[in-house]
């Protein structure tokens, strides 16, 4: 029998060492719970970084995947199949953006958005190549996506990156106005920054982005990979901010665990695309589309979005009450089922203590404890998680209850 130690040592020998993993080996899951190789259960408030929106081993999703595997998994994009158009039309209904390009990861969706922003200007015979992005942004690890990602720790070893890119502080409207010019191909924004520390873009900045795009003609890319698709109780966060993106990127929750992502296009940007401009071998295959259709059906037709609104409000009030008891919590930020507790110190000890207590959370941006539970989480599970987080905060930093 393979032990946890075997799993870890074979990885050490044969995997590119780019992930600092915690030492747990997970074997199975059900709902909001994960179980390790020793059978120990954990309450999952991370959902594989915002992916397992339907929780683990969701019966409808599992049955659909098994059924699809028995029919047809993949044919390539050289041929039609029945599911891509169906999924694209459901996404068009939700987003108001009529066309989709399917790929496999958030970074690829961002990559396509940058390419087609430039493609649009190329078609207008105007050489607009520059991008404007935000401080604390995270858009992925491929060269283009990395170029609009802010953190120098991710960027520095891979220079030179794509340019020109100007980064603007998310609160600095004047800097935004200076940065967006008639040379800007597109502005890319996460309506709620995820990896950068769960930082919502304010209404004032959102209005300034809209105004600057209108003034200069720059395209707007909304990166909804983490905050979109019902995570905050609404289909997309950009619409709530009054933004009208020309391009939108989605991923993570879309396949509820099966890798699929998409770039969504307004008609005017899509009109610039020609056959052969872009492509993906796997993008939008039958397996991925089938899973995504189950997710969208649960979200929209099955009432999951309304559920996220209800339990999200409950989670917010519980988190604010928890924060009021712990002096180390500087701020509670987020919406729906996407939350960050910004601490006045590094957050890693809380994450480690939580794991000891059987609660899965993570740290982002050094001081932020991030919570991204499955959408199916119940109010009772939230109460249980808050109790465990309370204990983890006490264990990590001692008796600092206010
Ligand atoms: C907002 C945002 N965009 C893009 C990405 C990249 O997605 P992926 O890791 O699937 O490439 C992420 C990943 O965390 C993200 O949060």
Short mmCIF file of C-alpha atoms in Angstrom, two decimals, residues 10-347:
data_model
loop_
_atom_site.label_atom_id
_atom_site.label_comp_id
_atom_site.label_asym_id
_atom_site.label_seq_id
_atom_site.Cartn_x
_atom_site.Cartn_y
_atom_site.Cartn_z
CA UNK A 10 8.22 10.23 -5.25
CA UNK A 11 6.99 13.78 -5.94
CA UNK A 12 10.19 15.23 -4.47
CA UNK A 13 12.17 13.14 -6.92
CA UNK A 14 10.13 13.60 -10.08
CA UNK A 15 8.05 16.79 -9.96
CA UNK A 16 9.23 20.25 -10.89
CA UNK A 17 9.50 21.81 -7.45
CA UNK A 18 7.32 24.89 -7.88
CA UNK A 19 4.63 24.17 -5.27
CA UNK A 20 5.19 24.38 -1.53
CA UNK A 21 2.54 21.86 -0.51
CA UNK A 22 1.33 21.12 3.00
CA UNK A 23 2.01 17.50 3.94
CA UNK A 24 -1.57 16.19 3.70
CA UNK A 25 -2.45 13.65 1.01
CA UNK A 26 -6.13 13.88 0.14
CA UNK A 27 -7.89 10.79 -1.13
CA UNK A 28 -11.58 11.57 -1.36
CA UNK A 29 -14.22 14.17 -0.74
CA UNK A 30 -17.95 14.57 -0.24
CA UNK A 31 -19.83 17.85 -0.18
CA UNK A 32 -17.74 20.39 1.73
CA UNK A 33 -15.53 17.73 3.35
CA UNK A 34 -12.20 16.27 2.26
CA UNK A 35 -10.62 13.13 3.70
CA UNK A 36 -6.90 12.36 3.91
CA UNK A 37 -5.08 9.06 3.55
CA UNK A 38 -5.62 8.34 7.28
CA UNK A 39 -9.37 8.94 6.96
CA UNK A 40 -9.23 12.27 8.80
CA UNK A 41 -11.93 14.72 7.69
CA UNK A 42 -11.42 18.43 6.91
CA UNK A 43 -14.01 21.12 6.34
CA UNK A 44 -13.05 22.66 2.99
CA UNK A 45 -13.33 26.44 2.90
CA UNK A 46 -10.99 26.78 -0.05
CA UNK A 47 -12.60 24.51 -2.70
CA UNK A 48 -9.31 23.97 -4.54
CA UNK A 49 -8.84 27.78 -4.83
CA UNK A 50 -12.37 28.59 -5.88
CA UNK A 51 -12.90 25.67 -8.25
CA UNK A 52 -15.02 22.98 -6.54
CA UNK A 53 -18.12 25.17 -6.53
CA UNK A 54 -20.44 22.14 -6.29
CA UNK A 55 -18.34 20.64 -3.52
CA UNK A 56 -16.75 17.22 -3.87
CA UNK A 57 -18.27 14.11 -5.46
CA UNK A 58 -21.41 16.04 -6.46
CA UNK A 59 -23.79 13.26 -7.56
CA UNK A 60 -25.18 15.01 -10.70
CA UNK A 61 -21.76 16.18 -11.83
CA UNK A 62 -20.20 12.76 -11.22
CA UNK A 63 -23.00 11.04 -13.17
CA UNK A 64 -22.74 13.49 -16.09
CA UNK A 65 -18.96 13.05 -16.30
CA UNK A 66 -19.29 9.25 -16.23
CA UNK A 67 -22.04 9.34 -18.85
CA UNK A 68 -20.02 11.64 -21.12
CA UNK A 69 -16.96 9.40 -20.76
CA UNK A 70 -19.03 6.53 -22.10
CA UNK A 71 -20.19 8.55 -25.12
CA UNK A 72 -17.34 10.78 -26.29
CA UNK A 73 -14.68 12.84 -24.52
CA UNK A 74 -12.76 14.68 -27.17
CA UNK A 75 -12.73 15.28 -30.89
CA UNK A 76 -10.61 18.50 -31.24
CA UNK A 77 -11.77 21.84 -32.62
CA UNK A 78 -11.58 20.58 -36.20
CA UNK A 79 -15.16 19.35 -35.81
CA UNK A 80 -18.48 20.43 -34.33
CA UNK A 81 -19.94 18.81 -31.25
CA UNK A 82 -23.27 19.59 -29.58
CA UNK A 83 -22.07 21.09 -26.29
CA UNK A 84 -19.83 24.12 -27.06
CA UNK A 85 -22.57 26.22 -28.64
CA UNK A 86 -25.01 25.30 -25.89
CA UNK A 87 -22.53 26.36 -23.19
CA UNK A 88 -21.58 29.55 -25.05
CA UNK A 89 -25.23 30.53 -25.35
CA UNK A 90 -25.81 30.03 -21.62
CA UNK A 91 -22.75 32.16 -20.86
CA UNK A 92 -23.98 34.83 -23.29
CA UNK A 93 -27.33 34.91 -21.43
CA UNK A 94 -25.54 35.37 -18.11
CA UNK A 95 -22.89 37.88 -19.18
CA UNK A 96 -24.44 39.82 -22.05
CA UNK A 97 -21.30 39.04 -24.08
CA UNK A 98 -22.43 37.09 -27.14
CA UNK A 99 -19.34 35.04 -28.08
CA UNK A 100 -16.99 32.66 -26.27
CA UNK A 101 -13.58 31.13 -26.84
CA UNK A 102 -13.00 28.05 -24.69
CA UNK A 103 -9.63 27.09 -23.21
CA UNK A 104 -8.31 25.21 -20.20
CA UNK A 105 -7.15 27.66 -17.55
CA UNK A 106 -7.60 31.21 -16.33
CA UNK A 107 -4.18 32.22 -17.63
CA UNK A 108 -5.11 31.04 -21.12
CA UNK A 109 -8.36 33.00 -20.96
CA UNK A 110 -6.38 36.12 -20.02
CA UNK A 111 -3.86 35.38 -22.77
CA UNK A 112 -6.68 35.30 -25.34
CA UNK A 113 -8.15 38.54 -23.98
CA UNK A 114 -4.82 40.34 -24.42
CA UNK A 115 -4.31 38.90 -27.89
CA UNK A 116 -7.78 39.88 -29.08
CA UNK A 117 -7.52 43.37 -27.58
CA UNK A 118 -4.50 43.86 -29.81
CA UNK A 119 -6.24 42.05 -32.68
CA UNK A 120 -9.10 44.54 -32.47
CA UNK A 121 -6.76 47.52 -32.88
CA UNK A 122 -4.85 45.75 -35.64
CA UNK A 123 -8.13 45.36 -37.52
CA UNK A 124 -8.78 49.09 -37.11
CA UNK A 125 -5.29 49.72 -38.58
CA UNK A 126 -4.38 51.56 -35.38
CA UNK A 127 -1.18 50.48 -33.63
CA UNK A 128 -2.46 50.41 -30.03
CA UNK A 129 -0.44 47.89 -28.04
CA UNK A 130 -0.26 49.15 -24.45
CA UNK A 131 -2.08 47.69 -21.44
CA UNK A 132 -3.09 49.24 -18.14
CA UNK A 133 -3.38 46.95 -15.10
CA UNK A 134 -3.64 47.44 -11.33
CA UNK A 135 -1.31 47.10 -8.40
CA UNK A 136 -1.99 43.83 -6.51
CA UNK A 137 -3.42 42.28 -9.68
CA UNK A 138 -3.02 38.58 -10.48
CA UNK A 139 -3.93 37.31 -13.94
CA UNK A 140 -1.91 34.10 -14.30
CA UNK A 141 1.52 32.68 -15.06
CA UNK A 142 1.85 32.53 -18.84
CA UNK A 143 4.02 35.27 -20.34
CA UNK A 144 1.16 37.57 -21.37
CA UNK A 145 -0.88 37.05 -18.20
CA UNK A 146 2.27 37.48 -16.12
CA UNK A 147 2.98 40.76 -17.88
CA UNK A 148 -0.22 42.26 -16.44
CA UNK A 149 0.31 40.62 -13.03
CA UNK A 150 1.68 43.05 -10.49
CA UNK A 151 3.77 41.10 -7.96
CA UNK A 152 7.45 41.40 -8.88
CA UNK A 153 8.18 38.13 -7.10
CA UNK A 154 6.30 36.29 -9.88
CA UNK A 155 7.64 38.50 -12.68
CA UNK A 156 11.32 39.16 -12.04
CA UNK A 157 12.79 35.76 -12.99
CA UNK A 158 11.04 35.83 -16.37
CA UNK A 159 11.85 39.28 -17.72
CA UNK A 160 11.57 40.66 -20.30
CA UNK A 161 7.79 40.40 -20.35
CA UNK A 162 5.20 41.78 -22.76
CA UNK A 163 4.95 45.54 -22.80
CA UNK A 164 4.19 48.29 -22.42
CA UNK A 165 2.15 47.75 -19.26
CA UNK A 166 1.38 50.49 -16.73
CA UNK A 167 0.30 49.52 -13.21
CA UNK A 168 -2.00 51.89 -11.36
CA UNK A 169 -2.79 51.93 -7.62
CA UNK A 170 -6.41 50.82 -7.22
CA UNK A 171 -7.31 53.98 -5.28
CA UNK A 172 -5.55 56.50 -7.52
CA UNK A 173 -8.06 57.91 -10.00
CA UNK A 174 -5.68 60.64 -11.20
CA UNK A 175 -2.97 58.06 -11.99
CA UNK A 176 -5.55 56.00 -13.88
CA UNK A 177 -6.52 59.03 -15.97
CA UNK A 178 -2.85 59.63 -16.82
CA UNK A 179 -2.19 55.97 -17.62
CA UNK A 180 -5.11 55.38 -20.01
CA UNK A 181 -4.38 57.16 -23.27
CA UNK A 182 -5.08 56.88 -26.98
CA UNK A 183 -2.21 54.32 -27.10
CA UNK A 184 -3.91 51.97 -24.63
CA UNK A 185 -5.18 48.79 -26.25
CA UNK A 186 -7.00 47.66 -23.09
CA UNK A 187 -7.38 48.04 -19.35
CA UNK A 188 -7.54 44.77 -17.40
CA UNK A 189 -9.19 44.65 -14.00
CA UNK A 190 -10.31 42.07 -11.43
CA UNK A 191 -13.51 43.55 -9.93
CA UNK A 192 -12.45 41.87 -6.69
CA UNK A 193 -8.74 41.13 -6.66
CA UNK A 194 -8.28 37.57 -5.43
CA UNK A 195 -4.64 36.53 -5.12
CA UNK A 196 -3.70 40.14 -4.34
CA UNK A 197 -5.53 39.93 -1.00
CA UNK A 198 -9.31 39.93 -1.65
CA UNK A 199 -9.50 43.65 -2.49
CA UNK A 200 -12.72 44.90 -4.09
CA UNK A 201 -12.29 47.67 -6.67
CA UNK A 202 -14.31 50.62 -5.37
CA UNK A 203 -17.25 52.23 -7.18
CA UNK A 204 -15.28 55.44 -7.67
CA UNK A 205 -12.47 53.61 -9.44
CA UNK A 206 -14.98 51.60 -11.49
CA UNK A 207 -16.61 54.82 -12.72
CA UNK A 208 -13.19 56.29 -13.50
CA UNK A 209 -12.29 53.17 -15.54
CA UNK A 210 -15.53 53.43 -17.52
CA UNK A 211 -15.00 57.15 -18.14
CA UNK A 212 -11.37 56.72 -19.23
CA UNK A 213 -12.27 53.86 -21.59
CA UNK A 214 -15.03 56.00 -23.08
CA UNK A 215 -12.73 59.02 -23.44
CA UNK A 216 -9.89 57.12 -25.15
CA UNK A 217 -11.66 54.16 -26.77
CA UNK A 218 -9.48 51.72 -24.77
CA UNK A 219 -11.08 48.29 -24.42
CA UNK A 220 -12.02 46.95 -21.00
CA UNK A 221 -11.13 43.40 -19.93
CA UNK A 222 -12.87 42.18 -16.76
CA UNK A 223 -10.98 39.26 -15.21
CA UNK A 224 -13.75 37.36 -13.42
CA UNK A 225 -11.77 34.11 -13.16
CA UNK A 226 -11.94 34.13 -9.36
CA UNK A 227 -14.79 36.48 -8.41
CA UNK A 228 -17.22 35.68 -11.26
CA UNK A 229 -19.76 32.94 -12.00
CA UNK A 230 -21.84 33.33 -8.85
CA UNK A 231 -18.97 33.37 -6.32
CA UNK A 232 -20.30 36.60 -4.80
CA UNK A 233 -23.99 35.76 -5.25
CA UNK A 234 -24.28 37.53 -8.59
CA UNK A 235 -23.35 36.22 -12.00
CA UNK A 236 -20.48 38.70 -12.47
CA UNK A 237 -18.98 41.42 -10.29
CA UNK A 238 -18.21 43.82 -13.13
CA UNK A 239 -21.90 44.39 -13.85
CA UNK A 240 -22.54 45.21 -10.18
CA UNK A 241 -19.86 47.91 -10.50
CA UNK A 242 -21.54 49.35 -13.61
CA UNK A 243 -18.65 48.22 -15.84
CA UNK A 244 -19.37 47.20 -19.42
CA UNK A 245 -16.45 44.99 -20.39
CA UNK A 246 -15.60 44.32 -24.03
CA UNK A 247 -13.88 41.11 -22.96
CA UNK A 248 -14.35 38.94 -19.89
CA UNK A 249 -12.27 36.05 -18.60
CA UNK A 250 -13.79 33.20 -16.58
CA UNK A 251 -12.46 29.89 -15.29
CA UNK A 252 -12.11 28.22 -11.88
CA UNK A 253 -15.75 27.42 -10.91
CA UNK A 254 -16.83 26.97 -14.53
CA UNK A 255 -16.04 23.25 -14.72
CA UNK A 256 -16.58 22.69 -10.98
CA UNK A 257 -13.32 20.70 -10.98
CA UNK A 258 -12.96 19.78 -14.66
CA UNK A 259 -10.44 22.17 -16.27
CA UNK A 260 -12.23 24.66 -18.51
CA UNK A 261 -12.03 28.44 -18.88
CA UNK A 262 -13.29 30.95 -21.41
CA UNK A 263 -12.84 34.41 -22.82
CA UNK A 264 -16.15 36.13 -23.57
CA UNK A 265 -16.35 38.76 -26.30
CA UNK A 266 -18.50 41.70 -27.29
CA UNK A 267 -19.56 41.54 -30.92
CA UNK A 268 -17.28 44.41 -31.97
CA UNK A 269 -14.14 42.72 -30.59
CA UNK A 270 -15.21 39.30 -31.87
CA UNK A 271 -15.75 40.77 -35.34
CA UNK A 272 -11.99 41.38 -35.64
CA UNK A 273 -11.20 37.65 -35.30
CA UNK A 274 -10.43 35.59 -38.39
CA UNK A 275 -10.10 31.82 -38.88
CA UNK A 276 -6.72 30.66 -37.64
CA UNK A 277 -6.10 33.63 -35.31
CA UNK A 278 -6.18 31.52 -32.17
CA UNK A 279 -6.86 27.97 -31.05
CA UNK A 280 -6.53 25.21 -28.47
CA UNK A 281 -6.39 21.43 -28.87
CA UNK A 282 -8.36 20.67 -25.71
CA UNK A 283 -10.36 23.90 -25.41
CA UNK A 284 -14.07 23.27 -24.92
CA UNK A 285 -14.00 19.51 -25.39
CA UNK A 286 -17.08 17.44 -24.65
CA UNK A 287 -16.05 16.43 -21.14
CA UNK A 288 -15.29 20.00 -20.06
CA UNK A 289 -18.43 21.47 -21.64
CA UNK A 290 -20.64 18.78 -20.13
CA UNK A 291 -19.28 19.53 -16.66
CA UNK A 292 -19.67 23.29 -17.18
CA UNK A 293 -23.26 22.84 -18.34
CA UNK A 294 -24.05 20.95 -15.12
CA UNK A 295 -22.45 23.77 -13.13
CA UNK A 296 -24.44 26.49 -14.96
CA UNK A 297 -27.67 24.51 -14.59
CA UNK A 298 -27.12 24.16 -10.84
CA UNK A 299 -26.13 27.82 -10.52
CA UNK A 300 -28.97 29.35 -12.49
CA UNK A 301 -31.80 26.81 -12.80
CA UNK A 302 -31.07 24.95 -9.55
CA UNK A 303 -31.13 28.08 -7.36
CA UNK A 304 -27.47 27.93 -6.28
CA UNK A 305 -26.88 31.64 -6.97
CA UNK A 306 -29.71 32.57 -4.59
CA UNK A 307 -28.26 30.12 -2.05
CA UNK A 308 -24.85 31.87 -2.29
CA UNK A 309 -26.58 35.21 -1.59
CA UNK A 310 -28.27 33.78 1.52
CA UNK A 311 -25.32 31.91 3.02
CA UNK A 312 -22.94 34.66 1.89
CA UNK A 313 -24.81 37.22 4.01
CA UNK A 314 -24.70 34.79 6.94
CA UNK A 315 -20.96 34.26 6.44
CA UNK A 316 -20.31 37.99 6.35
CA UNK A 317 -22.07 38.64 9.64
CA UNK A 318 -20.27 35.70 11.30
CA UNK A 319 -16.89 36.87 10.01
CA UNK A 320 -17.46 40.43 11.18
CA UNK A 321 -18.42 39.15 14.63
CA UNK A 322 -15.30 36.95 14.67
CA UNK A 323 -13.11 39.90 13.63
CA UNK A 324 -14.52 42.01 16.44
CA UNK A 325 -13.21 39.40 18.91
CA UNK A 326 -9.67 39.26 17.49
CA UNK A 327 -7.51 42.37 17.69
CA UNK A 328 -5.16 41.03 14.98
CA UNK A 329 -7.86 41.31 12.26
CA UNK A 330 -7.48 44.71 10.57
CA UNK A 331 -10.16 44.35 7.95
CA UNK A 332 -12.78 41.94 6.60
CA UNK A 333 -13.10 42.25 2.80
CA UNK A 334 -15.11 40.50 0.16
CA UNK A 335 -18.64 39.53 -0.82
CA UNK A 336 -20.84 36.43 -1.05
CA UNK A 337 -18.55 33.43 -0.58
CA UNK A 338 -15.25 35.24 -1.28
CA UNK A 339 -13.68 36.65 1.88
CA UNK A 340 -10.34 37.83 3.17
CA UNK A 341 -9.38 38.61 6.75
CA UNK A 342 -6.51 41.06 6.60
CA UNK A 343 -4.32 40.59 9.69
CA UNK A 344 -1.78 42.92 11.22
CA UNK A 345 0.82 40.12 10.84
CA UNK A 346 1.63 37.16 8.56
CA UNK A 347 -1.36 34.86 8.16
#
